[in-house]
Coordinates of C-alpha atoms and ligand atoms in Angstrom, one line a residue:
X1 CA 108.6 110.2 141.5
X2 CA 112.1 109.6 140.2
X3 CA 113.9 110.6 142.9
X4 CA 111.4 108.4 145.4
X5 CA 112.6 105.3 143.1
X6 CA 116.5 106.6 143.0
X7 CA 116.2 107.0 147.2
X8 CA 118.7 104.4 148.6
X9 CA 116.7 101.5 150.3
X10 CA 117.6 101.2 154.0
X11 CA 119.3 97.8 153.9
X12 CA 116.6 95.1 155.2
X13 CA 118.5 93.3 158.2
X14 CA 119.9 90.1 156.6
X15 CA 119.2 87.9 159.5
X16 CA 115.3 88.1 160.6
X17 CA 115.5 85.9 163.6
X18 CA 113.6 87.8 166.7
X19 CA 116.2 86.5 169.1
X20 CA 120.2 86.2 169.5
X21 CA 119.9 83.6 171.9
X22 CA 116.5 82.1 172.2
X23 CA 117.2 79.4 174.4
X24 CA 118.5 81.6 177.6
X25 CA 116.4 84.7 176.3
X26 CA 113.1 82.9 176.3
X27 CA 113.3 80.9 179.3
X28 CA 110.4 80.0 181.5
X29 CA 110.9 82.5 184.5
X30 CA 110.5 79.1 186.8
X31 CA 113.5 77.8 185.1
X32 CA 115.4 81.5 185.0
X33 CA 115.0 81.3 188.8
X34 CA 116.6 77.8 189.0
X35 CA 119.6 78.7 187.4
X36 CA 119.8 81.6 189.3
X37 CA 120.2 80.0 192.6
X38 CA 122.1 77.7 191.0
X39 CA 124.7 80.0 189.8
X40 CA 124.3 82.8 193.1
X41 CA 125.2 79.7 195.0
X42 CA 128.2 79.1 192.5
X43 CA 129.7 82.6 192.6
X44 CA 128.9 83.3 196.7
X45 CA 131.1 80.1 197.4
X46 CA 134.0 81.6 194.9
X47 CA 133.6 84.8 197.1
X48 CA 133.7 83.5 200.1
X49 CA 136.7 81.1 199.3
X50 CA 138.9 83.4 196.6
X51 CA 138.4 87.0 198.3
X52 CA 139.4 87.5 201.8
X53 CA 137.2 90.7 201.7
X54 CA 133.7 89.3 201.1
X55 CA 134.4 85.5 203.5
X56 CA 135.6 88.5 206.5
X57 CA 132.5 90.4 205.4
X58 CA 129.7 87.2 205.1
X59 CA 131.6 86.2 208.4
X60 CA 130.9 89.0 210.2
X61 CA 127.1 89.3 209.0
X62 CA 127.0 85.3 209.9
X63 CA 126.2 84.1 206.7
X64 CA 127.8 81.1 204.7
X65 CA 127.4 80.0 201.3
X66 CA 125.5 77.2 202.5
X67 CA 123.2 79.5 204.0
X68 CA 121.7 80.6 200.3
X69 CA 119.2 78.5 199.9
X70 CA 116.8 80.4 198.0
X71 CA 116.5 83.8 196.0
X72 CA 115.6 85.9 198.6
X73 CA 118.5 84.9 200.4
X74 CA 120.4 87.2 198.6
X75 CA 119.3 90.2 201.3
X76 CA 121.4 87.9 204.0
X77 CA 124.6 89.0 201.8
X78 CA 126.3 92.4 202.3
X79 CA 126.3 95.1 200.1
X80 CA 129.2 96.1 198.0
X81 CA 130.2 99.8 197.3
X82 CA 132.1 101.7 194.8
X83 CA 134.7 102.9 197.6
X84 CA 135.2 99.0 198.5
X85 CA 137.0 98.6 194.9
X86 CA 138.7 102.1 195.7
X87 CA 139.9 100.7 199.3
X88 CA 141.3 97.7 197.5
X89 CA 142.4 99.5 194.4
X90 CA 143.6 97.6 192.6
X91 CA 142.9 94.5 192.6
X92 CA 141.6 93.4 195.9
X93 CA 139.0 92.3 195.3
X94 CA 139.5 89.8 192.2
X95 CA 138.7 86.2 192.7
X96 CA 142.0 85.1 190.1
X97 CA 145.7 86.1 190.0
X98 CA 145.5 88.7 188.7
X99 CA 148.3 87.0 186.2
X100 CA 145.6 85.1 185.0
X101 CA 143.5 87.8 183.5
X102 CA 142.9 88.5 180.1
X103 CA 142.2 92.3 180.7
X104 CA 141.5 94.8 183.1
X105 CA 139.5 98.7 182.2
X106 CA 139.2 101.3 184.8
X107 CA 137.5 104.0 185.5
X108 CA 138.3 107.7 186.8
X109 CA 136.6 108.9 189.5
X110 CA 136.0 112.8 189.9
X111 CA 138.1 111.9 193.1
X112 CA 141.1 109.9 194.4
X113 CA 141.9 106.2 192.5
X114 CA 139.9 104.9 189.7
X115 CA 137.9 101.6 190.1
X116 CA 140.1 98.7 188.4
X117 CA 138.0 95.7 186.8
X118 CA 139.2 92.7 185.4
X119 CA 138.2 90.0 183.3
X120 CA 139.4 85.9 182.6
X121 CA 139.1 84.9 178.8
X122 CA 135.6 83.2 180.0
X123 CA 134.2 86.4 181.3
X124 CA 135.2 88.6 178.1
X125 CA 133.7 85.4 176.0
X126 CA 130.4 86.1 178.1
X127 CA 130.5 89.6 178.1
X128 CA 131.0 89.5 173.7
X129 CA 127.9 86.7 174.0
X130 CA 125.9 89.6 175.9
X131 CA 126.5 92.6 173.8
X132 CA 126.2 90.6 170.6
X133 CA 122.4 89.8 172.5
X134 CA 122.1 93.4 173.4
X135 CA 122.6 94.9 169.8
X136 CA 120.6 91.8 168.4
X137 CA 117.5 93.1 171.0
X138 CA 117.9 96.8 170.0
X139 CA 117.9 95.8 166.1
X140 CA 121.2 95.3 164.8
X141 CA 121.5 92.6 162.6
X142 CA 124.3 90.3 160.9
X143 CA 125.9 92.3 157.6
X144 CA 125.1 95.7 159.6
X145 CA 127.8 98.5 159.9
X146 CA 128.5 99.3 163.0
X147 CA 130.1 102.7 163.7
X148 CA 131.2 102.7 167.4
X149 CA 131.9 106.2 168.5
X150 CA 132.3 105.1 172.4
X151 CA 135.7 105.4 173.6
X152 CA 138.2 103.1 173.3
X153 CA 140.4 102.6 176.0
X154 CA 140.1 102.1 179.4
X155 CA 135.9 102.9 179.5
X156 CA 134.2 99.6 179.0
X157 CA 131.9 101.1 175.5
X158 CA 134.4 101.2 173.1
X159 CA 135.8 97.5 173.3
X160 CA 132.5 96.6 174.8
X161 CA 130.3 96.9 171.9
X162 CA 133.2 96.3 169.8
X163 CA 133.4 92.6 170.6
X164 CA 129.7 92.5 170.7
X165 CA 129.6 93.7 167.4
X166 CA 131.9 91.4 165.8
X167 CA 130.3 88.0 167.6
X168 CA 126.7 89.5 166.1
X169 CA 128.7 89.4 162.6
X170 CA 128.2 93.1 162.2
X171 CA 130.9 95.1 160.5
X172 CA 132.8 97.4 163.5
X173 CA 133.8 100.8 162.5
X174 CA 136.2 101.4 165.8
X175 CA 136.3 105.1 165.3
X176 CA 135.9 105.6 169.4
X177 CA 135.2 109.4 170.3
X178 CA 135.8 112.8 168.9
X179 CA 136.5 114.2 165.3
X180 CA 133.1 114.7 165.4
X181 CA 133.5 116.0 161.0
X182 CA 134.8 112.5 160.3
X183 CA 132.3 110.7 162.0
X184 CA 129.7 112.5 159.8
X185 CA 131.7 111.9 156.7
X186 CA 132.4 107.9 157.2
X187 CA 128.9 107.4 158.7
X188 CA 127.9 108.5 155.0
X189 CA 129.9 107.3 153.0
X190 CA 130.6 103.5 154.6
X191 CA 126.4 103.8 154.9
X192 CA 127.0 102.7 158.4
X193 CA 123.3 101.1 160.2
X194 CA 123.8 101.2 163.6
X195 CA 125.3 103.7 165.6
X196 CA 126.5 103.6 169.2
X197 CA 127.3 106.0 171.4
X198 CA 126.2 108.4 174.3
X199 CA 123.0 110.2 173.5
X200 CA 124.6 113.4 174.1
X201 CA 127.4 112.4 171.3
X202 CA 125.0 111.5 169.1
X203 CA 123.2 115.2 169.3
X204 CA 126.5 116.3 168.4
X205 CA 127.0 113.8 165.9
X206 CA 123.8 115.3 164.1
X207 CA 124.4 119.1 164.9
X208 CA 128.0 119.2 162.9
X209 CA 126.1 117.0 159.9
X210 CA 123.5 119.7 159.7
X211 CA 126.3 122.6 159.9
X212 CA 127.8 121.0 157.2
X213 CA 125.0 120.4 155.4
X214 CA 124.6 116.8 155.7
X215 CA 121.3 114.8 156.0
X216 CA 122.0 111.8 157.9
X217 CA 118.1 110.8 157.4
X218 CA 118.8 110.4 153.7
X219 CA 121.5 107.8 154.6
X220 CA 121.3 104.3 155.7
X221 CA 121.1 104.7 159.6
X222 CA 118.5 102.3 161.2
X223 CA 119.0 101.5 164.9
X224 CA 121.5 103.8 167.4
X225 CA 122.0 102.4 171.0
X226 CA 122.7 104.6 173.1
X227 CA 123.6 104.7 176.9
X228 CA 126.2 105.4 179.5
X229 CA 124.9 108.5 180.7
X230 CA 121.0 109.4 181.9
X231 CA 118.6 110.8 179.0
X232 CA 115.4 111.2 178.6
X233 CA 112.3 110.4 176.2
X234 CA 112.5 113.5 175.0
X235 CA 116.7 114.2 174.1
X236 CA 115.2 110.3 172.1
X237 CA 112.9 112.5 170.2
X238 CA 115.1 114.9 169.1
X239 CA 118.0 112.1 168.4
X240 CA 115.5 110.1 166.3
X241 CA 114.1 112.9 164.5
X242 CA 117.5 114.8 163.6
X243 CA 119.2 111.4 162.7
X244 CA 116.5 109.1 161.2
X245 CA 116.7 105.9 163.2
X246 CA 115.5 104.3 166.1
X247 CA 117.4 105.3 169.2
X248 CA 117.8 102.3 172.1
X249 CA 118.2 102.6 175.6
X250 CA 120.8 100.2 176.8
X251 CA 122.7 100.4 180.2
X252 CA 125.4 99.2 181.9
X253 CA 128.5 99.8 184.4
X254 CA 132.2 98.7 184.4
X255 CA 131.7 97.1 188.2
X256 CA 129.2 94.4 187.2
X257 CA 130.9 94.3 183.3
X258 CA 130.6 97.3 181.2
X259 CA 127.8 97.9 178.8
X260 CA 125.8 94.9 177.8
X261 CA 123.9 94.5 181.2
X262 CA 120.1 95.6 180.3
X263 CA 119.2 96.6 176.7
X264 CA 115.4 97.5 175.5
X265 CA 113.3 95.6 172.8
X266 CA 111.1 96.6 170.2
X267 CA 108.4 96.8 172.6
X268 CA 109.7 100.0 174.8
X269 CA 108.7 99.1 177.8
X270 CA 112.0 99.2 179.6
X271 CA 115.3 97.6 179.3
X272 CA 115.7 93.5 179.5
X273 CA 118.1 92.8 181.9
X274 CA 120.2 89.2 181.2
X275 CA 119.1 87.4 184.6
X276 CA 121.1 84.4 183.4
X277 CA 124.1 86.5 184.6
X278 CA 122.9 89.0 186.7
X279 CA 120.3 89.4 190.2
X280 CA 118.6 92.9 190.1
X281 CA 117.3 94.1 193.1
X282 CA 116.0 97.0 194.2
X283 CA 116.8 98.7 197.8
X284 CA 115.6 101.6 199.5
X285 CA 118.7 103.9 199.7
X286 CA 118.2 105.4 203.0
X287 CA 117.5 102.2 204.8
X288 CA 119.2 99.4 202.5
X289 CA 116.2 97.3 203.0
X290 CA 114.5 95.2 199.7
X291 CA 111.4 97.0 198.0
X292 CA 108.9 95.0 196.7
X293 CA 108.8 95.1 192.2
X294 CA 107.2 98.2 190.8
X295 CA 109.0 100.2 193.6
X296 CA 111.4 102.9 192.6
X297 CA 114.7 102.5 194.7
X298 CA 118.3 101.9 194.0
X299 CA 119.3 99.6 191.8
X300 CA 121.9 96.3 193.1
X301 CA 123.4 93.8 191.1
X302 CA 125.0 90.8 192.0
X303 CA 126.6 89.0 189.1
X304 CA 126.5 85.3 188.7
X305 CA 128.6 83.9 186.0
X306 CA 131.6 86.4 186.3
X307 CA 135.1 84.7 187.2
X308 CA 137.7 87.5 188.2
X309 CA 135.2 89.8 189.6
X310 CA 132.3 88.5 191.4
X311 CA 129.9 91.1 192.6
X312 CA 127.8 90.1 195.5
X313 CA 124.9 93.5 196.1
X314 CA 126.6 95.9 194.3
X315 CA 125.0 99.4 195.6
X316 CA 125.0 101.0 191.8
X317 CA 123.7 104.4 193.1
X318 CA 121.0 104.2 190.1
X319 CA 117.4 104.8 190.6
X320 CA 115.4 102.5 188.5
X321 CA 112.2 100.1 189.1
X322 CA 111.7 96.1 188.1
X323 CA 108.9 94.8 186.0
X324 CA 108.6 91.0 185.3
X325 CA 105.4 90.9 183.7
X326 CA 105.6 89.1 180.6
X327 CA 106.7 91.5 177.5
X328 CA 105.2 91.8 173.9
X329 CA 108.7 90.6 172.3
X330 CA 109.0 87.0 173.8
X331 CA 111.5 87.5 176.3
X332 CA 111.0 86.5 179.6
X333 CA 113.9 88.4 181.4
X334 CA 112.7 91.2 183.9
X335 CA 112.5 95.1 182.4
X336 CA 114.8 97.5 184.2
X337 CA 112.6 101.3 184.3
X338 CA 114.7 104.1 182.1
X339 CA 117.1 104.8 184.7
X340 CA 116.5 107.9 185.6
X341 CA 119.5 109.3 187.4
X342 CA 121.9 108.3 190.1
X343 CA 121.8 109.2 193.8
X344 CA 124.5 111.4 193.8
X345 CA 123.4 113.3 191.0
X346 CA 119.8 113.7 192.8
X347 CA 119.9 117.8 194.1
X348 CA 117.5 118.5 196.7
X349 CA 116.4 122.0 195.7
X350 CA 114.2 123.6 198.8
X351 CA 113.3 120.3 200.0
X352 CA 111.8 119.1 196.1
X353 CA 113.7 116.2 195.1
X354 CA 115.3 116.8 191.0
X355 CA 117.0 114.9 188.9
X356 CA 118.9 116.6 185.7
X357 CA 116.7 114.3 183.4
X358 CA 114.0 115.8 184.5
X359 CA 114.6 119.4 184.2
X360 CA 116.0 118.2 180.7
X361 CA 112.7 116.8 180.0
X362 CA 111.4 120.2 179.9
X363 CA 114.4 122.2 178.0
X364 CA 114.0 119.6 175.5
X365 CA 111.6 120.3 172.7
X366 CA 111.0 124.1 173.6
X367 CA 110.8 126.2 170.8
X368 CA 114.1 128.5 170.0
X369 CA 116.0 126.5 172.3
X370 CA 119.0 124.1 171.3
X371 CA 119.6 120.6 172.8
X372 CA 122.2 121.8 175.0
X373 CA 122.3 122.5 178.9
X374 CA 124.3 122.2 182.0
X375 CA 122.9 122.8 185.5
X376 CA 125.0 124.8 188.1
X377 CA 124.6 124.6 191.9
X378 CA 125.5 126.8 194.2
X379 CA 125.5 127.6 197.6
X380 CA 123.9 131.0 198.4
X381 CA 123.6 131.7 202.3
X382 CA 122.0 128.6 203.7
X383 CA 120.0 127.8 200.2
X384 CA 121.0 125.7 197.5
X385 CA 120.8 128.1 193.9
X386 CA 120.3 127.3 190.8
X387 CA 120.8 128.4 187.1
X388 CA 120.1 126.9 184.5
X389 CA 122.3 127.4 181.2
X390 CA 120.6 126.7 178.0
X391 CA 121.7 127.6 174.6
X392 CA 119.9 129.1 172.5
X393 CA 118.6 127.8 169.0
X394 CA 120.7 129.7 165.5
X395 CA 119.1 132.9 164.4
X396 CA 117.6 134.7 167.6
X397 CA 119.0 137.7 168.4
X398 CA 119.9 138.5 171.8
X399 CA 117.3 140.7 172.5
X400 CA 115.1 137.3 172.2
X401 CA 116.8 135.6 175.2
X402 CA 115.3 137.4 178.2
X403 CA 112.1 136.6 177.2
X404 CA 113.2 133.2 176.3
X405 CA 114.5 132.7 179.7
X406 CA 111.6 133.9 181.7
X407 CA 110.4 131.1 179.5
X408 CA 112.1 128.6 181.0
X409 CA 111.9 129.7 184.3
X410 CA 108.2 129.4 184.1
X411 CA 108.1 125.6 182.9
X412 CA 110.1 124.4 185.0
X413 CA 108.6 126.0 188.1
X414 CA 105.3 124.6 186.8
X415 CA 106.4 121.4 185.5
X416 CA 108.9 120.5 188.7
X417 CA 107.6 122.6 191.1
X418 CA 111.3 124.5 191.9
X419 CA 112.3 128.1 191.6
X420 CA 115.4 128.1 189.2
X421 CA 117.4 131.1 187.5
X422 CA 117.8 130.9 183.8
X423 CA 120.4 132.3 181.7
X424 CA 120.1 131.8 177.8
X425 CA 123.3 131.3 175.6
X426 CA 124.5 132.0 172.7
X427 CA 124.6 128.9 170.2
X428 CA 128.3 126.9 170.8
X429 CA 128.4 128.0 174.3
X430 CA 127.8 124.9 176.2
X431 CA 130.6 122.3 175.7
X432 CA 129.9 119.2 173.7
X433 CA 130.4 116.3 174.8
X434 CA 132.4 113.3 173.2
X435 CA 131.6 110.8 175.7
X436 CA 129.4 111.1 179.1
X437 CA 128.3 115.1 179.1
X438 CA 128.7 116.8 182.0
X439 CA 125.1 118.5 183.3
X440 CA 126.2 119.5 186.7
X441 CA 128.6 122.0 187.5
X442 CA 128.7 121.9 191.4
X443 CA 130.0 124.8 192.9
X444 CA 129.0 124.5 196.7
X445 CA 131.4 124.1 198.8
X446 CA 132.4 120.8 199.4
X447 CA 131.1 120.3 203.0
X448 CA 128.0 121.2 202.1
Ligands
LIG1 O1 128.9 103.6 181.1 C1 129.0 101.3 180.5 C2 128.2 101.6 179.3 C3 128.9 101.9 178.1 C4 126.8 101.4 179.3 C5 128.1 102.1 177.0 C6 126.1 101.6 178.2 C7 126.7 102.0 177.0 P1 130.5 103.2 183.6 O2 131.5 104.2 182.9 O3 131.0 102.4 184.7 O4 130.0 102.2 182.5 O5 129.3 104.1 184.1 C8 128.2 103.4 184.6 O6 126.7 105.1 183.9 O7 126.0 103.4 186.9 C9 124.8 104.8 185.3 O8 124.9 105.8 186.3 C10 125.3 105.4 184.0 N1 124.5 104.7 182.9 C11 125.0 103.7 182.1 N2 124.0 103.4 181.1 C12 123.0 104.2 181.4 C13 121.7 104.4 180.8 C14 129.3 102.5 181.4 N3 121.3 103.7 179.8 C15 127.1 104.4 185.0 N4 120.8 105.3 181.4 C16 125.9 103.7 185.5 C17 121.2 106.0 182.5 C18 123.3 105.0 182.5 N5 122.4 105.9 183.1

C-alpha cells in the first residue's frame, strides 16, 4: 500500500489540447484538396522554372504547369528517383542558390555518392511546425522531456525531432546515438517522457537497463516514437512491454524532408500523413501506373510547400497502402498503412515474395528467443538460401538451440510459406544497432 502511494506519478501532459494545429489538422478533406491543387500548381511552376532537370523532363513528357488542372493530374508528371539526386549530386536539383540555404543533411548510400538535401529558413520553419505536429499526434506534450537518441548529424532524426521538440515546448535531451549506459542512466534520472529513436535502438536501450538492473517501467517514460527503419507490431509489443510506454509509428525520408512526414494517432489505425504539404500516391512498381486507395503499391510523394527542394513523384521504394476514411481522433488527413518494407529489401525466396518484417513478425515473441536477428542471403547454385540468425534468450544452454532452431524453421515455413535454415546464437552475438539495424546481410553475388 505504501509503496503504491510513494510510486512516482507519471507526469499528466500539461497541455490537453487533442491537436497541435487544429486548423490545417482538421480540415474538411474538400478544402485539403483545394489547397492541394493550389499549392501542386505552386511548386510544379517553381520546378519547371528553377530546375532545368524537371522543365527538360515535363518537356519531354509534354506537360506544362498549366496543364495541372486537377489532382489527378499529378500522374501527367514524371517520376523522380533516388539515382536522379545521385546523378546531380549535389545540388542539381535545388530550386535556390544554393548560397541561399540555411542547411543541407545527406545521406550515405551503401554505394557511390550520398543523396544531398537542402533546406531555405522557410522550409526548416515548416519542417520544426511538422515534427512539433508529429510529436503532438503521437503524445508528447508541452513541459515533456524529450530524450532524442537519433543521430545528430548529417541524418535528418537527430536535428529533426530536435527542432520539433523545442517548437512543441518540450524539453530536448540531444544525446543523438550510442553510449547506450548513459542513455539508461539520464533517461532515469532527468525522468525523461518521450523517447525517440529507432525501434531497434530502443530494444537496446531496454536490454542494457535490464543488465544493469534498471526498470525503466518504474520511471516516467510515456510515449516513444519510433521510426526510420521497418518494424513490426510485434518488435512494438516487446518495446512497450520492456520499456513501459506507448511506442509510435512515425515515418519519414531525407528526399521529401526527413522525419515528420506521417506520424500515427491515438487511434492506431495507420500513420496521418500532413497533406497540407505533401501528395501521397500509390503506384504499382512494376508498371508505374496509379492504384486505386486500399491498394498496396509503392509509395510517391510529391511535396508542396518545400522551397529548395521541390519533389514532383518521388518513387520512395516503400510499400504502403492509403486510407482516407474518416479516423476516430479528428483528423481528416489520409492514413499511411505501417510501411512494411522497401522494394529493395523485398527477397524473392523460390518464387514467395518476403519481407524482413515479416519473418520478424514470427521471431518476435517466441519463447527462449531474444529480440535480435539478421537475415543472410545467399546464392547456392541457381537458388537463393537462406539462414536465419537469431539469438538466443540468457540461460539456455547450448544443447537447447538445435531444438530451438528446428523451432523456428517450422514457424516460419508454416507461417510464410518458405523453407529457411536457422542457426541459433548465443546471447550478444548479433550486433546492436545505434541507429537503423541492419537485417540483411546479402551475400549473392552482385549480378545476381
Ligand atoms: O529515416 C527519416 C526519419 C528519421 C524518419 C526519424 C522517422 C524517424 P532516411 O534516412 O532518408 O530518413 O530514410 C528513409 O527509412 O524511405 C523508409 O524506407 C525508412 N523508414 C522511415 N521511417 C519508417 C517507418 C529517415 N516508420 C527511409 N517504417 C524510408 C518503416 C521507415 N520504414
Amino acid at each position: 500500500m505504501v509503496a503504491t502511494l510513494l510510486a512516482p506519478a507519471r507526469p499528466s501532459p500539461a497541455d490537453t489540447a487533442r491537436w497541435y494545429d487544429p486548423e490545417h489538422e482538421t480540415l474538411p478533406r474538400e478544402q485539403l484538396a483545394a489547397l492541394q491543387l493550389l499549392r501542386l500548381r505552386e511548386t510544379v511552376t517553381r520546378a519547371y522554372r528553377q530546375v532545368p532537370v524537371h522543365r527538360q523532363r515535363m518537356i519531354a513528357a509534354g506537360v506544362e504547369p498549366e496543364d495541372i488542372c486537377r489532382l489527378d493530374d499529378v500522374a501527367r508528371l514524371p517520376f523522380t528517383l533516388k539515382a536522379d539526386l545521385r546523378d546531380h549530386y549535389p545540388f542539381g536539383l535545388f530550386a535556390q542558390p544554393v548560397e541561399q540555404l540555411a542547411r543541407l543533411h545527406a545521406s550515405s548510400g551503401t554505394t557511390g555518392k550520398p543523396t544531398v538535401v537542402g533546406y531555405t529558413h522557410d522550409d526548416l520553419n515548416t519542417w520544426a511546425e511538422l515534427m512539433a505536429r508529429t510529436l503532438h499526434c503521437a503524445g508528447a506534450r508541452r513541459g515533456d522531456i524529450v530524450h532524442n537518441a537519433y543521430g545528430y548529424g548529417l541524418f535528418t532524426g537527430g536535428l529533426g525531432m530536435h527542432y520539433g521538440a523545442e517548437r512543441l515546448g518540450a524539453v530536448v535531451v540531444p544525446i543523438s546515438g550510442g553510449g547506450t549506459e548513459r542513455q539508461v542512466a539520464l533517461i532515469q534520472d532527468f525522468r525523461a517522457n518521450v523517447l525517440c529513436s529507432t525501434p531497434s535502438y530502443a530494444l537496446a536501450i531496454a536490454e542494457v537497463a535490464e543488465q544493469q538492473g534498471i526498470d525503466l517501467r518504474q520511471g516516467a517514460l510515456r510515449v516513444g516514437l519510433f521510426g526510420a527503419e521497418p518494424w513490426s507490431e510485434a518488435m512494438r509489443r516487446e518495446i512497450e512491454s520492456r520499456l513501459g510506454l506507448r511506442a509510435v509509428d512515425n515515418y519519414g525520408l531525407s528526399e521529401i524532408m526527413g522525419p515528420g512526414v506521417a506520424c500515427e494517432c491515438e487511434a492506431r489505425g495507420g500513420l496521418h500523413g500532413w497533406e497540407d504539404h505533401f501528395l501521397f500516391e500509390v503506384i504499382d512498381p512494376e508498371t508505374g501506373a496509379p492504384l486505386p486507395e486500399g491498394a498496396s503499391g509503392e509509395l510517391v510523394i510529391t511535396t508542396l510547400t518545400k522551397q529548395a527542394l521541390p519533389m514532383l513523384r518521388y518513387r520512395t521504394r516503400d510499400i504502403s497502402r492509403l486510407a482516407s476514411a474518416p479516423c476516430a481522433c479528428g483528423r481528416t488527413h489520409v492514413r499511411l498503412l505501417r510501411v512494411t518494407g522497401r522494394n529493395d529489401d523485398m527477397m524473392i525466396v523460390r518464387g514467395v515474395n518476403v519481407f524482413p518484417s515479416q519473418i520478424e513478425a514470427v521471431l518476435f515473441g517466441r519463447p527462449h528467443l531474444a529480440p535480435h536477428y539478421q537475415i543472410v542471403l545467399e546464392r547456392r547454385g541457381s537458388l537463393d538460401h537462406v539462414t536465419l540468425e537469431v539469438e538466443a534468450a540468457f540461460g539456455l544452454t547450448e544443447s537447447e538451440y538445435d531444438n530451438l532452431a528446428r523451432d523456428v524453421v517450422h514457424h516460419v515455413k508454416s507461417a510464410i510459406g518458405i523453407t529457411v535454415e536457422a542457426r541459433v546464437l548465443a546471447p550478444g552475438a548479433i550486433p546492436r544497432s545505434q541507429g537503423k539495424a541492419v537485417r540483411v546481410r546479402d551475400l549473392r553475388p552482385k549480378d545476381a
